Coordinates of C-alpha atoms in Angstrom, one line a residue:
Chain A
X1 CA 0.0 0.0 0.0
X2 CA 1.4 3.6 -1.3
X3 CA 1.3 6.8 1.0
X4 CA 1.1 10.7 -0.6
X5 CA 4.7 12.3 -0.3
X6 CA 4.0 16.2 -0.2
X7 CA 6.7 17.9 -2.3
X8 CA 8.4 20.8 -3.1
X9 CA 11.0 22.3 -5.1
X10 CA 12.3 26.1 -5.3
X11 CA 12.0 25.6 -9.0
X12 CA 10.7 29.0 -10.6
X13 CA 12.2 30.6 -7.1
X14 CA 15.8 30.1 -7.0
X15 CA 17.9 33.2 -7.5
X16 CA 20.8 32.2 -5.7
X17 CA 23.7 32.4 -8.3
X18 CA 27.3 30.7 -7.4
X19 CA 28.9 31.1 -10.3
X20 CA 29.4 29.3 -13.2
X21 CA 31.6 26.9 -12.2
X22 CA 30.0 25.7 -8.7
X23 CA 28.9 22.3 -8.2
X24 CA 26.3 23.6 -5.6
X25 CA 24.3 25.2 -8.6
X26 CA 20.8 25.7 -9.9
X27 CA 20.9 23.0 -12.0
X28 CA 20.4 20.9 -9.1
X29 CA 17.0 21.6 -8.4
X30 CA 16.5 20.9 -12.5
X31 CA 17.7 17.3 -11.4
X32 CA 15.4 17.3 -8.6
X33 CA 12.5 18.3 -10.9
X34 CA 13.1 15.3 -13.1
X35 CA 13.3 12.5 -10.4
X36 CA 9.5 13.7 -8.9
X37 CA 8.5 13.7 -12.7
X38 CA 9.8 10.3 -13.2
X39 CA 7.1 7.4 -13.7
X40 CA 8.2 5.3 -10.7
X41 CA 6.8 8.4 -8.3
X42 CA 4.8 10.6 -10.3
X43 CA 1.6 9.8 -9.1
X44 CA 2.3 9.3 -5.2
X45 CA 3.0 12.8 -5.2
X46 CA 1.5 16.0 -3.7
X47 CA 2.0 19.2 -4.2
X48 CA 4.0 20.9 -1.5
X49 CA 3.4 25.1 -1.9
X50 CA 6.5 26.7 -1.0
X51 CA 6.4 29.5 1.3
X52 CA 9.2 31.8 2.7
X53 CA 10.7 32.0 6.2
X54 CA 10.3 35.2 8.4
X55 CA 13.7 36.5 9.9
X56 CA 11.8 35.8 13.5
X57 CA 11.5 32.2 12.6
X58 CA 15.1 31.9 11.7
X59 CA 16.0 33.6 14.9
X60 CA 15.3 30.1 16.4
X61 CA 18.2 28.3 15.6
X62 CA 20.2 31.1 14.6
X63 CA 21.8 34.8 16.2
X64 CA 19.8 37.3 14.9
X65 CA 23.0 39.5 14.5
X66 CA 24.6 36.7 12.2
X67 CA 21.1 36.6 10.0
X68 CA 21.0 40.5 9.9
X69 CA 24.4 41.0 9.0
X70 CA 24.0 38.0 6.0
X71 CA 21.2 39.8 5.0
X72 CA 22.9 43.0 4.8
X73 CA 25.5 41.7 2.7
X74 CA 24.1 39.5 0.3
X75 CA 21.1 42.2 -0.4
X76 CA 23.8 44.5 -1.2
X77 CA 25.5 42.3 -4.1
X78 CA 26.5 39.6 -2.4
X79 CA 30.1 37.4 -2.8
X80 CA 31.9 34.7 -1.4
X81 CA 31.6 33.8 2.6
X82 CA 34.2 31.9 2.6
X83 CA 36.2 30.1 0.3
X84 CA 33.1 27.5 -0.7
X85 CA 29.9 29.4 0.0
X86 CA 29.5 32.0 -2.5
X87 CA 26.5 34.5 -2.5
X88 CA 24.8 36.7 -5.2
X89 CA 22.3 39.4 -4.9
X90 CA 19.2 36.9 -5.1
X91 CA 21.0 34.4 -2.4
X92 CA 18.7 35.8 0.5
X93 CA 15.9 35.7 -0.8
X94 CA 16.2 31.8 -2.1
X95 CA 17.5 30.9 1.7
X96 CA 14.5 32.6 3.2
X97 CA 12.2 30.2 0.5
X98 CA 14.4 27.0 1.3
X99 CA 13.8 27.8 5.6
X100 CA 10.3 28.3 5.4
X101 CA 9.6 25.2 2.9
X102 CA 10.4 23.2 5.2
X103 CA 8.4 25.0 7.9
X104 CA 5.5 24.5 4.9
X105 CA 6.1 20.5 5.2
X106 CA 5.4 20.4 9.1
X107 CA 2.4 22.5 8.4
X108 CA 1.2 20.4 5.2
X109 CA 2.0 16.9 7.6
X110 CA -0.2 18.4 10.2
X111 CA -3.1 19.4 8.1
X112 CA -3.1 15.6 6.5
X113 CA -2.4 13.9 9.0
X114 CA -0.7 10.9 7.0
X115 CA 2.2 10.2 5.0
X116 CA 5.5 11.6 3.9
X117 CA 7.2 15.0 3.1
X118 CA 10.4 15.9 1.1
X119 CA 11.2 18.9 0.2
X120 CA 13.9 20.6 -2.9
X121 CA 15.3 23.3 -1.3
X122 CA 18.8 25.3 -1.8
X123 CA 20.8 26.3 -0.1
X124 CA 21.8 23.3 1.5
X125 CA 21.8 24.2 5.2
X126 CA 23.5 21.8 7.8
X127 CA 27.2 23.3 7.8
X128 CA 25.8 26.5 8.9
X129 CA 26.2 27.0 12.4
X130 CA 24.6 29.3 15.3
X131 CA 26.9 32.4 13.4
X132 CA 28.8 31.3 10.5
X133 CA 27.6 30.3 7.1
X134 CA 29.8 28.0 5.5
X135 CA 29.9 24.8 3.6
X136 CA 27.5 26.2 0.7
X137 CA 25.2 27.0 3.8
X138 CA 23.8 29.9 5.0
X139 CA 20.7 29.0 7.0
X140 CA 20.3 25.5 8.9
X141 CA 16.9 24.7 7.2
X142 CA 16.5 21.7 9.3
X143 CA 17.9 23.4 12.4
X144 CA 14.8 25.8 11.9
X145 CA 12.5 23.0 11.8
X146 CA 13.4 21.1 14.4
X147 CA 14.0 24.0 16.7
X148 CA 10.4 25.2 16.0
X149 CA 9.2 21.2 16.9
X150 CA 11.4 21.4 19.7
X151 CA 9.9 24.5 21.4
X152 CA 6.4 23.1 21.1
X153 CA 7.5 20.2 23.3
X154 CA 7.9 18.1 20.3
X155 CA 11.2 15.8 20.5
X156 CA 12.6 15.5 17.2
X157 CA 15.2 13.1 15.7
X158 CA 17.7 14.2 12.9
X159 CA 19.0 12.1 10.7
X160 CA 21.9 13.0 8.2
X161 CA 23.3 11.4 5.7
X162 CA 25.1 13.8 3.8
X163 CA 28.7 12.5 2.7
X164 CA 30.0 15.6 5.1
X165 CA 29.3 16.1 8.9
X166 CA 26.5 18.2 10.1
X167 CA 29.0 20.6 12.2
X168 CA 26.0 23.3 12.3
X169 CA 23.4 21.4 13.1
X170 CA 25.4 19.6 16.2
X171 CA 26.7 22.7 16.9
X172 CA 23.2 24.3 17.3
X173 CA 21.4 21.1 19.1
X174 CA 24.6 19.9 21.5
X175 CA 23.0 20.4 24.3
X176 CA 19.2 20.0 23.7
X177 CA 17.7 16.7 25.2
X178 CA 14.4 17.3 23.1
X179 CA 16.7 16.9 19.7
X180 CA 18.7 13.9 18.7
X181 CA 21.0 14.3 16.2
X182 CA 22.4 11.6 14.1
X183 CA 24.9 11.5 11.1
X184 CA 26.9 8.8 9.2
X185 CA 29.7 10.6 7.0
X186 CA 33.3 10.2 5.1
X187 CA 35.9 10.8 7.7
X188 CA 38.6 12.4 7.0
X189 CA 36.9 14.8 5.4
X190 CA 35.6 18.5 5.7
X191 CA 34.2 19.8 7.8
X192 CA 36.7 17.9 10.1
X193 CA 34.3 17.4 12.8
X194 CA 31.7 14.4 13.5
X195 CA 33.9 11.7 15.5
X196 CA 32.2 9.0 17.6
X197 CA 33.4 10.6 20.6
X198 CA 31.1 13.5 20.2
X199 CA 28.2 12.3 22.4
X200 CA 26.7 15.8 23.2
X201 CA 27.1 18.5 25.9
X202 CA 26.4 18.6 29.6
X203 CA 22.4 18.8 29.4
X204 CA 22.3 16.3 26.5
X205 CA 24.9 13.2 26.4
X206 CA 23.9 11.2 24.4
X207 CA 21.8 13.0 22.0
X208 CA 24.7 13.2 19.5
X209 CA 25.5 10.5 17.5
X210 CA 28.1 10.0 15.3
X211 CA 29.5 7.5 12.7
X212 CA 32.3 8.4 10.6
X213 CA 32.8 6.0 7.5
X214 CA 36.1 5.6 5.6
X215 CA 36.8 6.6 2.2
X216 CA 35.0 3.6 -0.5
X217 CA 32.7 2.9 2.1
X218 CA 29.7 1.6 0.2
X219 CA 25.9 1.3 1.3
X220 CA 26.4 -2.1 3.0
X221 CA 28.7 0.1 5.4
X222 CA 25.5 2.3 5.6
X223 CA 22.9 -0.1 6.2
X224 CA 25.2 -1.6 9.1
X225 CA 25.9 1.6 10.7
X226 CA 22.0 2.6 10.5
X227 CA 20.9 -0.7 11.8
X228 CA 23.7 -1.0 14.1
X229 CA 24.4 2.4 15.6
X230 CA 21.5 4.9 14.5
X231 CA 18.5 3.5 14.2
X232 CA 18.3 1.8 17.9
X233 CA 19.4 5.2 19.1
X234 CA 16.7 6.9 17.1
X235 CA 14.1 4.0 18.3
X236 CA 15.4 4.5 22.1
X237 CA 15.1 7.8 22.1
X238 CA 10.9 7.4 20.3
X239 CA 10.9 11.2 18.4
X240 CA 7.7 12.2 17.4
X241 CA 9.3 14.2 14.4
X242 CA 11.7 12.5 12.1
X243 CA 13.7 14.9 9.9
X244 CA 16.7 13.7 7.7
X245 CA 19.3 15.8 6.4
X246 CA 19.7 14.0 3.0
X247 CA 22.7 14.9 1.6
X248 CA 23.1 12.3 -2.1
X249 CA 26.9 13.2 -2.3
X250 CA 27.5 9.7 -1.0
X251 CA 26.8 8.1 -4.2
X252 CA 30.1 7.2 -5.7
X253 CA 29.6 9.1 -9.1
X254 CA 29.8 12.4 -6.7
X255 CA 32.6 14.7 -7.3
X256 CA 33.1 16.3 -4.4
X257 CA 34.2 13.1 -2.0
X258 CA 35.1 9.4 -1.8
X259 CA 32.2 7.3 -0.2
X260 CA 30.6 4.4 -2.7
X261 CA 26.8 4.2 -2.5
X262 CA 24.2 4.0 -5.0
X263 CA 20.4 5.1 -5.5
X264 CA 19.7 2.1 -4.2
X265 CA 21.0 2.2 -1.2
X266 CA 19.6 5.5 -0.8
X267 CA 16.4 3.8 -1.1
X268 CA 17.0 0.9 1.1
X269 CA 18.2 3.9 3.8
X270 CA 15.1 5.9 3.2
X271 CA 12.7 2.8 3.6
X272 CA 14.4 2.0 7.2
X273 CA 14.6 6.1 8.1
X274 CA 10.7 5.5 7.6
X275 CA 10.1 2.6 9.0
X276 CA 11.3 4.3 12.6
X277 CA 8.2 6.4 12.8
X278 CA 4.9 4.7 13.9
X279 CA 2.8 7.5 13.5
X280 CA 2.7 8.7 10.0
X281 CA 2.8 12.0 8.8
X282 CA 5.9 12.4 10.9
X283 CA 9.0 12.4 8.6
X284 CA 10.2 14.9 6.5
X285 CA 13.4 14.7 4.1
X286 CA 15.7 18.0 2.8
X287 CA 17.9 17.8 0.2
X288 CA 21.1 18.9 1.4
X289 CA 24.2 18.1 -0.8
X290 CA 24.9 15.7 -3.9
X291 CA 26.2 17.5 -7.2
X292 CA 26.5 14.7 -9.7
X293 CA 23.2 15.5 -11.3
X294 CA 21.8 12.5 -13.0
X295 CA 23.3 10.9 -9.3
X296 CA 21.4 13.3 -7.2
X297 CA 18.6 13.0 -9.4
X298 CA 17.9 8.5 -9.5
X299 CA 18.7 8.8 -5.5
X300 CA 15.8 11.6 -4.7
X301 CA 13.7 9.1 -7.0
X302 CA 14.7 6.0 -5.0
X303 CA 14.1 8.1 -1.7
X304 CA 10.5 9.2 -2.9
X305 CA 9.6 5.6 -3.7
X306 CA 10.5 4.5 -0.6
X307 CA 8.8 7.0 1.2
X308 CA 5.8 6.1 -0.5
X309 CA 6.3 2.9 -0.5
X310 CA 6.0 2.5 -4.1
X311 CA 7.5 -1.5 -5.1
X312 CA 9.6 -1.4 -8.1
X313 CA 12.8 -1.8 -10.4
X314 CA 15.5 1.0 -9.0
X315 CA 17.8 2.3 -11.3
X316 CA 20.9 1.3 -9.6
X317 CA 21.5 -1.8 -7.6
X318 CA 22.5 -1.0 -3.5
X319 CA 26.1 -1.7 -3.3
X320 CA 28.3 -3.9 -1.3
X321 CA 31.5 -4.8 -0.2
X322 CA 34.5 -2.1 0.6
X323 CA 35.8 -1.1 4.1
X324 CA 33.7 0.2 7.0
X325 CA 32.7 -2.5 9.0
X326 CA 36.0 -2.1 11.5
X327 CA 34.9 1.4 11.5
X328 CA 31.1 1.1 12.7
X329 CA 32.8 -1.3 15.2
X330 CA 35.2 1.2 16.5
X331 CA 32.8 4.0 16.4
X332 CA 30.4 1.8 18.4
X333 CA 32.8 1.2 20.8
X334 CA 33.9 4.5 21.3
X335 CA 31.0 6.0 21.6
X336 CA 29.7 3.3 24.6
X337 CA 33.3 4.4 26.4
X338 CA 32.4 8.0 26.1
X339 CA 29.1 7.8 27.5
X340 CA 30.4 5.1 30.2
X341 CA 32.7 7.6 31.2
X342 CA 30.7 10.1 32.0
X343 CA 28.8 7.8 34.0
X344 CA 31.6 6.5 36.0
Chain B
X1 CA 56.9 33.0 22.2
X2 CA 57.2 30.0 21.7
X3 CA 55.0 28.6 18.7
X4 CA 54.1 30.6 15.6
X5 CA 51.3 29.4 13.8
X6 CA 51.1 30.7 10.3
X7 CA 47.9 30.1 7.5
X8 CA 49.3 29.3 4.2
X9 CA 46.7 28.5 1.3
X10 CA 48.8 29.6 -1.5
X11 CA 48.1 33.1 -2.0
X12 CA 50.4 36.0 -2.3
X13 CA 49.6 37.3 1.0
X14 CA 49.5 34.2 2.7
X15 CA 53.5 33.9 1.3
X16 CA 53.9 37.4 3.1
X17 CA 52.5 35.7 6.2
X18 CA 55.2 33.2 6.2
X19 CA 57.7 35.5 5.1
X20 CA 56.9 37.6 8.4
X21 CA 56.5 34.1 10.5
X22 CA 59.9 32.9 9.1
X23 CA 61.6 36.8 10.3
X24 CA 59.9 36.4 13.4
X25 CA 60.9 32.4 14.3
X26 CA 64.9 33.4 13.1
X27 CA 64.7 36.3 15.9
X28 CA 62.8 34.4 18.0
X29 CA 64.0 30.9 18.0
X30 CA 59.9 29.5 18.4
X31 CA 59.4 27.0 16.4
X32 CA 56.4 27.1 13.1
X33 CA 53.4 25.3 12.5
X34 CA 52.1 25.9 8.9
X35 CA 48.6 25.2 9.3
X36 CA 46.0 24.3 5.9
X37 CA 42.3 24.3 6.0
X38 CA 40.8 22.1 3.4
X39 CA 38.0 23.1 2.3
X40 CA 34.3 21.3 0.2
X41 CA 35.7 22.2 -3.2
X42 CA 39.1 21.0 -2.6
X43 CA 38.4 17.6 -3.5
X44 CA 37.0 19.1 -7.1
X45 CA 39.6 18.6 -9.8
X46 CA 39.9 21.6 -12.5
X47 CA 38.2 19.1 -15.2
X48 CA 35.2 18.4 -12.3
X49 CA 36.5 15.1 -11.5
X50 CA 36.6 13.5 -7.8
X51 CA 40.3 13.6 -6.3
X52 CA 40.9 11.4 -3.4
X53 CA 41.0 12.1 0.4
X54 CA 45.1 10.7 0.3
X55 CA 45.7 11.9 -3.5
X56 CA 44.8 15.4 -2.7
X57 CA 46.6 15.4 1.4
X58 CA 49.9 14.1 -1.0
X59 CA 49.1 17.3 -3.3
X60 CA 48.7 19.8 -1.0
X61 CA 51.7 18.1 1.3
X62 CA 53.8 18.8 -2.1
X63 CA 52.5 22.3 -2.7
X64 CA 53.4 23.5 0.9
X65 CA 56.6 22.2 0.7
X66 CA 57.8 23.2 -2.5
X67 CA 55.5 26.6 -2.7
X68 CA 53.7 28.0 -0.3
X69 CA 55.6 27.2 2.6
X70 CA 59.0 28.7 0.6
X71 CA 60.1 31.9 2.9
X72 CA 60.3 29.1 5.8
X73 CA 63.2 27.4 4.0
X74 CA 65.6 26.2 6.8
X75 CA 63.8 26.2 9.2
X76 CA 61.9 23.3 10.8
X77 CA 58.1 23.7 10.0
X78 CA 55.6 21.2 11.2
X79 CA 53.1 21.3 8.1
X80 CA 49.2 20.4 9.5
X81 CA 46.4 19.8 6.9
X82 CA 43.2 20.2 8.5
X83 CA 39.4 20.1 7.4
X84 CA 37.1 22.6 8.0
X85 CA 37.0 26.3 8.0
X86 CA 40.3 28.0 7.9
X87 CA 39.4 30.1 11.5
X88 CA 38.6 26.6 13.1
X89 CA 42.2 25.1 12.0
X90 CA 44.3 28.6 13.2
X91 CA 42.5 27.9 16.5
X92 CA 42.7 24.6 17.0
X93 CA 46.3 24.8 16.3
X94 CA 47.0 26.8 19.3
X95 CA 48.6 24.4 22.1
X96 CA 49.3 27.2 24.9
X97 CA 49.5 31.0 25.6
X98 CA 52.3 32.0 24.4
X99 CA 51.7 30.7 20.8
X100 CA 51.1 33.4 18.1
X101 CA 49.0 33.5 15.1
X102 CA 50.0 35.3 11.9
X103 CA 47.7 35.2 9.1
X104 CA 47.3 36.9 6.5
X105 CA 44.1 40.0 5.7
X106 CA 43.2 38.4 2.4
X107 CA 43.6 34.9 1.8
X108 CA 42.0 33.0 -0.7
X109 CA 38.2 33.1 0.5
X110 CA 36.5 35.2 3.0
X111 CA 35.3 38.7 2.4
X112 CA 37.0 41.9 3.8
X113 CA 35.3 44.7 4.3
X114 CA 31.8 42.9 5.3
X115 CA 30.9 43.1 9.0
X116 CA 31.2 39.9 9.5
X117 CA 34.7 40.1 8.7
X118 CA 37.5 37.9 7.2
X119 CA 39.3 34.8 8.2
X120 CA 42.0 37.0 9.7
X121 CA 39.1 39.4 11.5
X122 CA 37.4 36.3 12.9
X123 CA 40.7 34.8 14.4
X124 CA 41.6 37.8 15.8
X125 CA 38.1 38.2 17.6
X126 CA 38.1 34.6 18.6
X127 CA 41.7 33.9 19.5
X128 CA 43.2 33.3 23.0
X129 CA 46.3 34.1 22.0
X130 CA 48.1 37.0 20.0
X131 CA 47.4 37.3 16.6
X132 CA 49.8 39.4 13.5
X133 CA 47.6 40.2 10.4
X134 CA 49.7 40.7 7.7
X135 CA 48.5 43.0 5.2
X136 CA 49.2 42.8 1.2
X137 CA 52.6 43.6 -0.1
X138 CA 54.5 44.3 3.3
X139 CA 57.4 42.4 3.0
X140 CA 59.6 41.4 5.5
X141 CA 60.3 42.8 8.9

């Protein structure tokens, strides 16, 4: 039996110009376009209306000096904020749209009642921080959600999967007990943080899980880590929201880094990320990274599908083999030392 | 002073950063840590092709060595390739209080002049120890 998946891209919105040469580029959300067009999910979907974020909404999860003074900035022209996040004139405006779409999905889960959300959205959001964009990000779009869920009493679980760490959002949620937050990601890599020892701060141990995979990890690595490591924590810890940071720069035809995962295992990761929630209507997916288009675009597919829980022939078989499993091991064991030591 | 931490990433002025770290370690006697942030796009080859993790550490190992790191010649440089943000590798180099930064105003990201400020403006507001910005085209010391 198929569920609706409300969904929404910034298509016809997105002024937010990187330059010609940027992976993190419009053209992205053109891939995005074709995988909800595609046959496989084209009729389990629901139309999502996008809607912008207010600066007071933002102010949730981020300082409001920080969002004025990006504001200021990229209103007045724009340019780079560091060396990878580059801005243009229009960049404001399209962050403000990605926010508040996802703000739109809690809202359009709510009303229904049922099923599944994912939402299109650029920039990606889960580098930025409290006061720094970086990593492509300017505003922690599902840092604003789950803040907003949070201060309604709601406890909300994070899931990322985005080839790099989440600094920003563990950085904004270390020490909230109502928000777990829970990544698996290539390590070494940027943004140099996300090591199993990273359990959370005084008021929250625990809530922060991390699993760092080694280069030509491929999505056995990921299912073992998820069934291993995240998804008991997520179970224990029985969130009412479920919001994944869904990064598809995993997939090994991605340029920018070095794990070895296919649509298919995105879809075999999004049917488990699912299957955590008993209530429905409860899970909502972002895009975050992935810049190998016609890679981004068969892994939003396969997550759709799964979401919906549409049966049928995905595009690319999951993947197996490669190293990892010494890694989810370690990780697993590190992580029980940390929080045994604060125990003892 | 003991430890001079300098940010190289190959631009001119981060040369004239390690020019004025290498005057200031020769007068000194501290010791230098040449400190690289690696950032999302580093791993994007010119032709839009993956590099790997090891493949591009080996490349940018090569390119401090032989380039960036050049106005340290002689003396012994630790050389530290880092990911992140280049104001969270400067930082996170620092080992004591009487370790210095020197960095230079403009390197190759970041935008001067925004209130927000620079990689050089944000170490120096965050730092706990003494930071030299270095601006364009000032030499030696």
């Amino acid at each position: 039996m198929t569920q609706a998946v409300l969904c929404a891209t910034l298509a016809g919105l997105d002024d937010h110009d990187t330059g010609r040469w940027h992976p993190e580029r419009p053209a992205r959300l053109a891939a995005v376009e074709r995988a909800l067009a595609d046959d496989l999910v084209r009729e389990v979907i629901a139309p999502l209306e996008p809607r912008q974020a207010t600066l007071d909404e933002l102010a949730i999860a981020h300082d409001r000096f920080y969002l004025e003074t990006v504001e200021q900035f990229v209103t007045s022209g724009g340019g780079a904020l560091d060396a990878d996040t580059m801005t243009s004139k229009g960049s404001w405006e399209t962050a403000l749209w990605a926010a508040g779409t996802g703000l739109a999905a809690v809202e359009g889960l709510s009303s229904a009642g049922a099923g599944a959300a994912f939402v299109g959205i650029r920039p990606p959001g889960h580098h930025a921080t409290t006061n720094r964009a970086m990593g492509f990000c300017l505003i922690n779009n599902v840092a604003v959600v789950a803040a907003t869920l949070a201060a309604r009493g709601e406890r909300v679980a994070i899931l990322d999967w985005d080839v790099h760490h989440g600094n920003g959002t563990q950085e904004i949620f270390w020490d909230e007990p109502r928000v777990l937050y829970a990544s698996m990601h290539e390590h070494p890599a940027y943004p140099g943080t996300g090591l199993a020892v990273e359990v959370g701060g005084e008021g929250a141990r625990g809530m922060n899980v991390n699993v760092p995979l080694p280069e030509g990890s491929t999505g056995e690595g990921a299912l073992a880590a998820f069934d291993e490591i995240i998804g008991p924590a997520v179970s224990a810890f029985a969130p009412d929201w479920l919001l994944v940071s869904a990064g598809y720069d995993a997939h090994r035809a991605d340029p920018l880094a070095g794990l070895a995962w296919s649509a298919g295992d995105y879809g075999l990761l999004s049917t488990r990320s699912a299957g955590l929630m008993t209530e429905a209507g409860r899970v909502i997916v972002f895009l975050e990274g992935g810049y190998d288009l016609d890679a981004l675009s068969a892994s939003v597919t396969a997550t759709v599908a799964a979401l919906a829980g549409v049966e049928g022939v995905q595009a690319e078989a999951p993947t197996n083999g490669g190293p990892g499993r010494a890694a989810i091991r370690e990780a697993s064991a590190v992580r029980r030392r940390a929080l045994e030591g604060e125990r003892s | 002073m003991k430890r001079i931490i300098v940010g190289v990433d190959g631009s001119a002025n981060s040369r004239e950063a390690a020019a004025v770290a290498a005057d200031l370690a020769r007068a000194t006697g501290a010791t230098v840590v040449a400190v690289h942030a690696v950032g999302l796009l580093e791993r994007l080859a010119s032709n839009g092709e993956h590099i790997s993790s090891r493949k591009r550490r080996r490349q940018i190992t090569e390119e401090m060595e032989s380039e960036w790191c050049v106005p340290l010649a002689g003396l012994p440089v630790d050389h530290r390739i880092i990911d992140g943000s280049s104001v969270s590798a400067l930082l996170g180099a620092v080992e004591g209080p009487d370790d210095l930064i020197v960095v230079g105003r403009r390197g190759s990201g970041g935008f001067s002049g925004s209130s927000l400020g620079s990689t050089s403006a944000e170490v120096a507001q965050r730092s706990p120890v003494a930071v030299l910005i270095v601006p364009e085209a000032v030499g030696s010391i």
